[in-house]
């Protein structure tokens, strides 16, 4: 539509025509607005009708898809599988994943009924929890395990939540072991991704073994009716609402557990610090005819009273523990004459700081267990022997760990260990350690030691320990020549150069007539921590690596012996190596872990500085 043409200049007649045309145009605009509104309303109604029709078709399709899924489920070959075979599959799954019962019971109604009728798959309790969660989780687990199946229990109580660690850009940082090291392995509480939902994944470095640990929800009174064990309430609570049950968590849990002591085959309970209901451990008392392994460990070295529990039973107490072979008690009270500390194969004791046992009573603990194979003892307080110490031969011990008070060197002087393979010493030594170790090797007829560690671990309350000149091995050449089978050597707090010279290429000594031999020809792993070095420390390290790991071929044979190549080198808080030396070491050794001493000079973090 073209625009009207008006004459110029405006006249009375043209102005009247313009007013008329304006009014007619406005009427036409209003008419079109009305027609457009009617068309839009009609279109909106068509869209609503179409959307409604689409929704109806989608609901019908969803119903049909459910019918298809139900029909396919009914036609599934697995549904035709006999229950006996399905139960066997459940048992296979349980062997690989001890917590699989929770997942199997959540698949469908028939699987849930079968899972609940199979007590064996509920017999391994793997629980990482806090005292704010419901203690009825344990009750539920125990009820489903029946009345006769032996129980394998691992419970990890997280009282204090650890702060998240910053990302580590490289391997050249200080790696601090657990405060329980070296007496206890790391706590592996990682969750396999194919076992639990993503929101239950927990990354927590320092559990015994590689078994996964489940984190079920807090059960409610209707827990048995839930289709999935991972439903329920979130464990995150408002900071202003602390459930009253948290004060009694331990009493409730150990009430249920103690009722089933007759079925305990393995019991592991670890907690990171003291908690309100810790006195509930007193309930661990009485007979446990199936028990093979027992552990109660605390990370925190707290001060406890002597609970009237099984490890504190007197020697005259009659307790039925015929199968007990492994005991671990760390930062918990025990008596040296307890009937629990008899006839063991593995013994791991870390005494309370307030415990001060005479040396002869510690030796008495070992003498009550002539079949010991693995021993780890840490006593921060030791008193001189009351009765004369007797020589004790432990013919089956292949691993010995001693840590703590300097009087423990006298305990080492009383032992004969003919098949010893691993020796770890973290004692506040006052005398030269090489004399004590050499005497042990001589008495034991040169056992095939493959691992030796001296003052290398980081222990709790490290500031109280002293590694002075008397505790430093001085004559490395003599000691290392007595260890031809040694594969792993970790040393802390010694002079760096003499050790590296002893491990390097043998050299003639004009003052002595001797046959040149490689020191520790089987050595593969070398760890050095807080070893003070002079100007030639880095040079001696390079020379030692060059001798044992030449760029081409193998090291030269001396005395008919060719040494093994180093496969791992740990170098912590000793001296600065420099980027060029690090790059060179990485070309010669498969794995190199180095931390610069300038990164951390805290005396608590580095007890040997």
XYZ file of C-alpha atoms in Angstrom:
609
model
C 0.000 0.000 0.000
C 1.409 3.383 -1.135
C 1.427 6.452 1.015
C -1.027 9.311 0.188
C 0.309 12.404 -1.586
C -0.636 15.796 -0.160
C -0.281 19.138 -1.956
C 2.179 21.695 -0.789
C 1.712 24.090 0.753
C -1.243 22.734 2.779
C -4.564 24.317 2.197
C -7.813 24.140 4.067
C -9.134 21.424 1.758
C -5.927 19.279 1.861
C -5.833 19.438 5.623
C -9.434 18.209 5.784
C -8.548 15.319 3.420
C -5.555 14.416 5.602
C -7.722 14.299 8.733
C -10.229 12.051 6.983
C -7.533 9.688 5.691
C -5.952 9.527 9.190
C -9.227 8.507 10.791
C -9.918 5.862 8.137
C -6.373 4.471 8.581
C -6.741 4.236 12.367
C -9.998 2.304 11.970
C -8.224 -0.111 9.588
C -5.330 -0.610 12.083
C -7.780 -1.446 14.863
C -9.512 -3.914 12.579
C -6.231 -5.663 11.722
C -5.246 -5.786 15.406
C -8.488 -7.546 16.211
C -8.030 -10.044 13.391
C -4.367 -10.711 14.387
C -5.328 -11.296 18.050
C -8.006 -13.757 16.956
C -5.532 -15.608 14.687
C -2.901 -15.800 17.475
C -5.475 -17.129 19.909
C -6.530 -19.743 17.407
C -2.869 -20.727 16.856
C -2.229 -20.955 20.616
C -5.244 -23.203 20.987
C -3.974 -25.424 18.167
C -0.526 -25.604 19.909
C -2.138 -26.485 23.251
C -4.254 -29.148 21.633
C -1.210 -30.553 19.821
C 0.930 -30.526 22.973
C -1.801 -32.279 24.904
C -2.074 -34.868 22.151
C 1.716 -35.306 22.144
C 1.758 -35.786 25.930
C -0.967 -38.384 25.668
C 1.001 -40.217 22.970
C 4.193 -40.009 25.055
C 2.387 -41.489 28.058
C 1.005 -44.253 25.884
C 4.495 -44.845 24.445
C 5.996 -44.942 27.954
C 3.388 -47.475 29.010
C 4.143 -49.568 25.944
C 7.883 -49.312 26.616
C 7.296 -50.544 30.153
C 5.370 -53.458 28.736
C 8.225 -54.171 26.332
C 10.788 -53.966 29.152
C 8.649 -56.214 31.350
C 8.213 -58.708 28.534
C 11.950 -58.642 27.751
C 12.714 -59.078 31.442
C 10.339 -62.031 31.580
C 11.959 -63.527 28.479
C 15.496 -62.947 29.841
C 17.565 -66.154 30.116
C 18.663 -65.016 33.581
C 15.068 -65.302 34.816
C 15.074 -68.937 33.785
C 18.276 -69.523 35.776
C 17.651 -71.809 38.761
C 17.908 -70.081 42.114
C 20.737 -72.429 43.098
C 22.885 -71.162 40.225
C 21.923 -67.540 40.867
C 22.916 -67.965 44.498
C 26.261 -69.357 43.338
C 26.756 -66.244 41.178
C 25.992 -64.117 44.226
C 28.683 -65.983 46.143
C 31.224 -65.460 43.338
C 30.431 -61.752 43.354
C 30.825 -61.722 47.129
C 34.293 -63.238 46.868
C 35.422 -60.403 44.573
C 33.482 -57.590 46.262
C 32.571 -58.244 49.912
C 30.006 -55.419 49.904
C 28.195 -56.568 46.769
C 25.208 -57.768 48.795
C 23.935 -54.199 49.119
C 23.940 -53.780 45.343
C 22.480 -57.222 44.601
C 19.634 -56.630 47.034
C 18.716 -53.416 45.198
C 18.333 -54.890 41.681
C 14.825 -56.301 41.885
C 12.384 -57.908 44.296
C 13.370 -61.496 43.509
C 17.104 -60.734 43.812
C 16.456 -58.923 47.084
C 14.590 -61.932 48.492
C 17.403 -64.232 47.431
C 20.108 -61.928 48.802
C 18.353 -61.714 52.156
C 18.102 -65.511 52.229
C 21.873 -65.885 51.669
C 23.555 -64.987 54.994
C 27.076 -65.675 53.739
C 27.164 -62.630 51.433
C 26.447 -60.423 54.466
C 29.220 -61.946 56.591
C 31.932 -59.416 55.662
C 31.265 -56.040 57.214
C 33.241 -53.273 55.521
C 32.100 -49.965 56.968
C 33.615 -46.508 57.016
C 31.441 -44.275 59.138
C 31.247 -41.427 61.626
C 29.691 -41.303 65.069
C 26.912 -39.062 63.701
C 25.470 -41.804 61.499
C 22.965 -44.341 62.698
C 24.450 -47.289 64.573
C 21.594 -49.437 63.289
C 23.620 -50.046 60.134
C 25.594 -52.625 62.112
C 22.424 -54.183 63.477
C 20.992 -54.488 59.983
C 24.203 -56.051 58.650
C 24.423 -58.538 61.526
C 20.779 -59.551 61.238
C 21.160 -60.304 57.547
C 24.252 -62.442 58.239
C 22.184 -64.957 60.180
C 23.264 -66.743 63.340
C 25.909 -69.242 62.285
C 28.102 -67.696 59.553
C 31.574 -66.529 60.779
C 31.976 -62.741 60.661
C 34.781 -60.778 59.031
C 34.488 -57.230 60.391
C 36.298 -54.036 59.394
C 35.010 -50.759 60.807
C 36.733 -47.417 60.297
C 35.450 -44.559 62.435
C 36.321 -41.101 61.158
C 36.064 -38.842 64.167
C 37.983 -35.912 62.690
C 37.554 -35.158 59.011
C 40.888 -34.553 57.312
C 41.430 -31.334 55.410
C 41.690 -31.732 51.621
C 45.243 -31.864 50.424
C 46.409 -29.496 47.675
C 47.217 -30.853 44.262
C 50.787 -32.114 43.988
C 52.460 -30.794 40.822
C 55.311 -33.303 40.782
C 56.902 -36.208 42.617
C 59.616 -34.035 44.131
C 57.777 -33.441 47.359
C 57.964 -34.872 50.818
C 55.840 -37.964 51.224
C 54.831 -38.340 54.856
C 53.818 -41.833 55.969
C 50.892 -42.487 58.256
C 51.472 -41.615 61.878
C 51.210 -45.342 62.565
C 54.079 -46.155 60.218
C 56.152 -48.237 60.098
C 54.236 -50.595 62.374
C 51.010 -50.586 60.409
C 50.197 -50.764 56.692
C 48.322 -47.917 55.027
C 44.600 -47.698 55.469
C 43.136 -48.444 52.082
C 39.601 -47.150 52.118
C 39.160 -46.402 48.442
C 35.919 -47.395 46.776
C 35.878 -49.325 43.496
C 33.916 -47.347 40.963
C 31.930 -50.360 39.834
C 30.681 -51.108 43.361
C 29.076 -47.932 44.685
C 27.341 -44.887 43.182
C 29.468 -41.863 42.390
C 28.277 -39.839 45.372
C 29.632 -42.548 47.675
C 33.153 -42.401 46.270
C 35.720 -41.527 48.905
C 39.358 -40.742 48.271
C 41.089 -41.322 51.598
C 44.738 -42.377 51.716
C 45.602 -44.322 54.571
C 42.174 -50.988 55.627
C 43.839 -54.117 55.741
C 44.019 -55.918 52.414
C 42.382 -54.655 49.252
C 38.764 -55.256 50.183
C 36.366 -52.410 49.412
C 34.570 -50.637 52.216
C 30.891 -49.793 51.937
C 29.276 -46.656 53.200
C 25.587 -47.549 53.615
C 23.114 -44.849 54.591
C 21.749 -44.344 58.027
C 18.969 -46.917 58.256
C 15.527 -45.899 59.386
C 12.813 -48.000 60.922
C 11.620 -48.796 57.402
C 15.084 -49.638 56.092
C 14.116 -53.197 55.276
C 11.425 -51.923 52.931
C 13.739 -49.718 50.874
C 14.441 -50.906 47.376
C 18.036 -49.661 47.535
C 20.470 -49.561 50.457
C 21.908 -46.342 49.091
C 18.733 -44.362 49.505
C 17.778 -42.765 52.778
C 18.930 -39.577 54.340
C 22.065 -37.641 53.627
C 24.728 -37.795 56.279
C 25.357 -34.068 56.001
C 23.624 -32.275 58.849
C 23.211 -28.720 59.909
C 26.084 -27.611 62.146
C 23.537 -26.603 64.775
C 21.906 -30.046 64.959
C 24.086 -32.715 66.568
C 22.108 -35.931 67.042
C 22.017 -37.296 70.548
C 22.874 -40.737 69.144
C 26.409 -39.516 68.339
C 27.166 -39.560 72.054
C 26.166 -43.215 72.269
C 27.263 -44.497 68.859
C 29.955 -46.785 70.262
C 27.718 -48.244 72.976
C 25.034 -49.156 70.448
C 27.466 -50.594 67.898
C 29.452 -52.675 70.359
C 26.265 -53.886 72.022
C 25.310 -55.499 68.726
C 28.860 -56.664 67.943
C 29.587 -58.145 71.371
C 26.472 -60.275 71.115
C 28.060 -61.964 68.097
C 31.603 -62.491 69.491
C 31.080 -66.222 69.184
C 30.986 -65.707 65.398
C 33.913 -63.293 65.061
C 36.527 -64.688 62.710
C 38.259 -61.394 62.006
C 37.719 -58.114 63.836
C 39.349 -54.798 62.828
C 38.292 -51.492 64.392
C 40.244 -48.328 63.676
C 39.569 -44.731 64.642
C 41.539 -41.560 64.065
C 41.106 -39.972 67.496
C 39.247 -40.295 70.787
C 35.455 -40.251 70.575
C 32.710 -39.752 73.124
C 31.569 -43.354 73.459
C 35.031 -44.931 73.335
C 34.395 -46.674 76.658
C 32.103 -49.040 74.756
C 35.221 -51.066 73.873
C 34.873 -52.570 77.349
C 32.166 -54.753 75.823
C 34.876 -56.747 73.987
C 35.206 -59.442 76.588
C 34.621 -63.157 76.744
C 35.148 -66.136 74.474
C 35.674 -65.916 70.732
C 36.253 -69.495 69.549
C 36.357 -68.565 65.830
C 38.549 -65.452 66.139
C 41.711 -65.546 64.015
C 42.650 -61.863 63.747
C 41.986 -59.020 66.175
C 42.859 -55.335 65.810
C 41.901 -52.149 67.615
C 43.974 -49.164 66.506
C 43.899 -45.448 67.199
C 45.881 -42.920 65.192
C 45.942 -40.496 68.085
C 48.317 -41.289 70.940
C 45.869 -40.387 73.685
C 45.776 -41.285 77.352
C 43.363 -44.029 78.288
C 42.448 -45.789 81.484
C 42.866 -49.531 81.691
C 39.546 -50.769 80.384
C 38.358 -54.130 81.684
C 38.375 -55.606 78.193
C 39.903 -58.709 76.653
C 43.466 -57.365 76.058
C 43.573 -56.339 79.728
C 42.521 -59.723 81.093
C 44.793 -61.187 83.755
C 46.878 -64.292 83.184
C 44.532 -66.342 85.367
C 41.485 -65.489 83.241
C 40.138 -68.414 81.266
C 39.334 -67.289 77.749
C 38.523 -69.485 74.756
C 40.671 -68.162 71.872
C 41.941 -71.351 70.220
C 42.327 -69.923 66.701
C 43.689 -66.446 67.417
C 46.889 -65.919 65.412
C 47.094 -62.176 64.674
C 46.791 -59.326 67.200
C 47.255 -55.600 66.544
C 46.813 -53.106 69.377
C 47.884 -49.545 68.704
C 47.447 -46.730 71.201
C 45.043 -48.875 73.213
C 45.630 -50.421 76.664
C 46.771 -54.024 77.096
C 48.486 -56.178 79.711
C 51.717 -57.992 79.021
C 50.280 -61.189 80.581
C 46.935 -61.112 78.768
C 45.795 -64.542 77.502
C 45.140 -62.824 74.168
C 48.908 -62.414 73.708
C 49.703 -66.114 73.469
C 50.212 -68.548 70.617
C 50.307 -65.844 67.946
C 51.887 -65.770 64.495
C 51.632 -61.989 63.962
C 51.999 -59.447 66.756
C 51.758 -55.667 66.328
C 51.851 -53.595 69.525
C 52.139 -49.833 69.829
C 51.855 -49.029 73.516
C 50.263 -45.953 75.029
C 52.600 -43.082 75.951
C 51.669 -43.699 79.597
C 52.660 -47.357 79.416
C 56.085 -48.134 80.922
C 56.777 -51.863 80.839
C 59.994 -53.373 82.175
C 62.104 -54.843 79.416
C 61.842 -58.410 80.739
C 58.043 -58.278 80.490
C 58.245 -57.194 76.866
C 60.541 -60.157 76.272
C 58.002 -62.326 78.132
C 55.354 -61.352 75.564
C 57.600 -62.689 72.805
C 58.480 -65.860 74.718
C 54.758 -66.659 75.044
C 54.542 -66.780 71.255
C 57.215 -69.194 69.990
C 55.483 -69.523 66.588
C 55.700 -65.823 65.771
C 56.393 -64.937 62.141
C 55.911 -61.159 62.088
C 56.661 -58.873 65.042
C 56.202 -55.101 65.312
C 56.712 -53.440 68.696
C 56.714 -49.768 69.588
C 57.178 -48.704 73.210
C 57.777 -45.044 73.904
C 58.379 -45.769 77.582
C 60.462 -48.764 78.712
C 61.830 -49.526 82.182
C 64.993 -51.506 82.895
C 64.540 -55.240 83.289
C 63.482 -56.485 86.714
C 64.428 -60.095 86.089
C 67.557 -61.114 84.149
C 67.000 -61.201 80.397
C 67.240 -64.632 78.821
C 68.245 -65.386 75.270
C 65.217 -66.116 73.121
C 65.263 -67.876 69.767
C 62.302 -67.230 67.484
C 62.798 -69.736 64.701
C 59.908 -68.558 62.538
C 60.232 -64.766 62.642
C 60.953 -63.336 59.185
C 59.989 -59.701 59.896
C 60.919 -57.639 62.965
C 60.077 -53.979 63.606
C 61.183 -52.165 66.755
C 60.507 -48.525 67.557
C 60.650 -46.210 70.522
C 62.793 -46.257 73.667
C 66.557 -46.814 73.482
C 66.364 -49.775 75.935
C 64.805 -51.804 73.125
C 68.331 -52.317 71.805
C 68.835 -54.606 74.820
C 65.775 -56.558 73.700
C 67.400 -56.947 70.300
C 70.548 -58.226 72.006
C 68.478 -61.022 73.584
C 66.979 -62.324 70.344
C 68.155 -64.921 67.870
C 66.312 -64.873 64.541
C 67.699 -67.499 62.140
C 65.356 -66.802 59.190
C 64.974 -63.015 59.530
C 64.291 -61.284 56.197
C 63.111 -57.798 57.221
C 64.575 -55.662 60.021
C 63.113 -52.196 60.704
C 64.586 -50.181 63.578
C 63.258 -46.789 64.625
C 64.777 -46.671 68.103
C 66.119 -43.584 69.858
C 69.534 -45.144 69.847
C 72.262 -44.184 72.327
C 74.916 -46.621 71.083
C 76.254 -47.431 67.628
C 73.564 -49.362 65.795
C 75.959 -51.329 63.621
C 77.250 -53.210 66.671
C 73.738 -54.257 67.690
C 72.836 -55.347 64.148
C 76.118 -57.189 63.594
C 75.709 -59.053 66.893
C 72.182 -60.083 65.876
C 73.430 -61.346 62.508
C 76.240 -63.298 64.130
C 73.980 -64.933 66.741
C 71.395 -65.758 64.079
C 73.945 -67.418 61.773
C 73.703 -64.767 59.022
C 69.982 -64.840 58.160
C 69.007 -63.823 54.591
C 67.933 -60.243 55.364
C 66.368 -58.601 52.314
C 65.113 -55.366 53.923
C 66.921 -53.137 56.414
C 65.575 -49.817 57.694
C 67.226 -47.659 60.357
C 65.646 -44.426 61.661
C 63.767 -43.958 58.398
C 60.136 -43.921 59.531
C 58.198 -40.886 60.717
C 56.648 -41.766 64.058
C 54.127 -40.095 66.288
C 55.475 -37.575 68.769
C 58.678 -37.504 66.784
C 59.944 -34.466 68.632
C 60.656 -36.646 71.676
C 63.039 -38.888 69.790
C 66.768 -38.386 69.640
C 69.033 -39.554 66.866
C 72.409 -38.314 68.019
C 75.891 -39.351 66.943
C 75.652 -42.524 68.995
C 72.739 -43.751 66.910
C 74.423 -43.204 63.555
C 76.001 -46.143 61.788
C 79.657 -45.227 61.246
C 81.362 -48.262 59.719
C 79.056 -48.942 56.793
C 81.522 -51.075 54.878
C 81.672 -53.712 57.621
C 77.924 -53.851 58.197
C 76.858 -53.896 54.539
C 79.367 -56.620 53.709
C 77.335 -58.877 56.017
C 74.144 -58.347 53.991
C 74.624 -60.061 50.612
C 70.866 -60.708 50.214
C 69.737 -57.142 50.966
C 67.314 -55.734 48.366
C 65.870 -52.701 50.187
C 67.904 -50.289 52.327
C 66.327 -47.203 53.925
C 68.407 -45.037 56.260
C 67.766 -41.816 58.147
C 69.989 -39.483 60.146
C 73.408 -40.742 59.071
C 76.368 -39.191 57.285
C 75.703 -39.391 53.561
C 79.200 -39.741 52.112
C 80.417 -42.866 54.024
C 77.239 -44.735 53.134
C 77.444 -43.857 49.439
C 81.149 -44.739 49.325
C 80.389 -48.145 50.860
C 77.683 -48.799 48.246
C 79.800 -47.601 45.348
C 82.572 -49.257 43.361
C 84.843 -51.253 45.700
C 88.259 -49.681 46.081
C 91.559 -51.013 47.409
C 92.524 -49.997 50.912
C 96.367 -49.841 51.091
C 96.245 -50.232 54.864
C 94.352 -53.530 54.782
C 94.637 -56.804 52.900
C 91.156 -57.697 51.789
C 89.229 -59.231 48.928
C 87.258 -56.636 46.996
C 83.505 -57.321 46.901
C 80.387 -55.328 46.118
C 78.448 -54.225 49.194
C 74.842 -55.460 49.021
C 75.050 -56.831 45.450
C 71.285 -57.561 45.388
C 70.299 -53.988 46.343
C 67.412 -52.593 44.258
C 65.780 -49.940 46.461
C 67.664 -47.216 48.354
C 65.967 -44.638 50.587
C 67.791 -41.783 52.341
C 66.131 -39.357 54.724
C 67.701 -36.440 56.611
C 71.217 -37.696 55.916
C 73.595 -34.780 56.457
C 76.041 -34.220 53.630
C 79.208 -32.206 53.088
C 80.426 -30.655 49.848
C 80.938 -34.000 48.110
C 77.582 -35.534 48.999
C 76.027 -35.073 45.560
C 79.259 -36.161 43.867
C 79.353 -39.407 45.848
C 75.700 -40.069 44.997
C 76.390 -39.655 41.284
C 79.463 -41.886 41.500
C 77.529 -44.604 43.321
C 74.715 -44.556 40.743
C 77.203 -44.495 37.880
C 78.934 -47.567 39.333
C 75.750 -49.602 39.880
C 73.666 -48.302 36.950
C 76.077 -47.567 34.101
C 74.644 -45.997 30.969
C 75.302 -49.084 28.870
C 75.339 -52.689 30.023
C 75.784 -53.744 33.621
C 78.195 -52.932 36.407
C 81.566 -54.699 36.312
C 81.846 -58.062 38.032
C 84.107 -57.983 41.083
C 84.937 -61.175 42.901
C 82.714 -63.023 40.437
C 79.643 -60.973 41.464
C 77.754 -58.456 39.315
C 75.468 -56.148 41.349
C 71.821 -55.639 40.519
C 70.742 -52.271 39.157
C 68.962 -49.801 41.413
C 65.301 -49.557 40.430
C 64.129 -47.002 43.010
C 65.826 -44.107 44.803
C 64.219 -41.968 47.508
C 66.117 -38.879 48.607
C 64.376 -36.813 51.289
C 65.632 -33.720 53.131
C 69.300 -34.540 52.612
C 70.822 -31.942 50.309
C 69.825 -30.033 47.189
C 70.621 -32.022 44.057
C 69.859 -29.522 41.328
C 67.767 -29.966 38.218
C 70.651 -31.274 36.121
C 71.475 -34.015 38.659
C 67.800 -34.965 38.962
C 67.463 -35.284 35.197
C 70.600 -37.413 35.075
C 69.362 -39.696 37.888
C 66.053 -40.197 36.100
C 67.918 -41.450 33.032
C 69.707 -44.086 35.136
C 67.084 -45.180 37.696
C 63.556 -46.278 36.860
C 61.894 -44.418 39.767
C 63.375 -41.402 41.548
C 61.559 -39.573 44.357
C 63.291 -36.521 45.746
C 62.247 -33.733 48.120
C 64.231 -30.579 48.633
C 65.163 -29.875 52.265
C 64.346 -26.212 51.724
C 60.654 -27.003 51.284
C 60.006 -27.816 54.936
C 62.222 -27.272 57.939
C 59.668 -27.961 60.641
C 61.275 -29.990 63.468
C 58.054 -31.884 63.995
C 57.825 -32.844 60.331
C 61.495 -33.841 60.153
C 62.547 -35.460 63.419
C 66.024 -36.209 62.155
C 67.094 -32.626 61.302
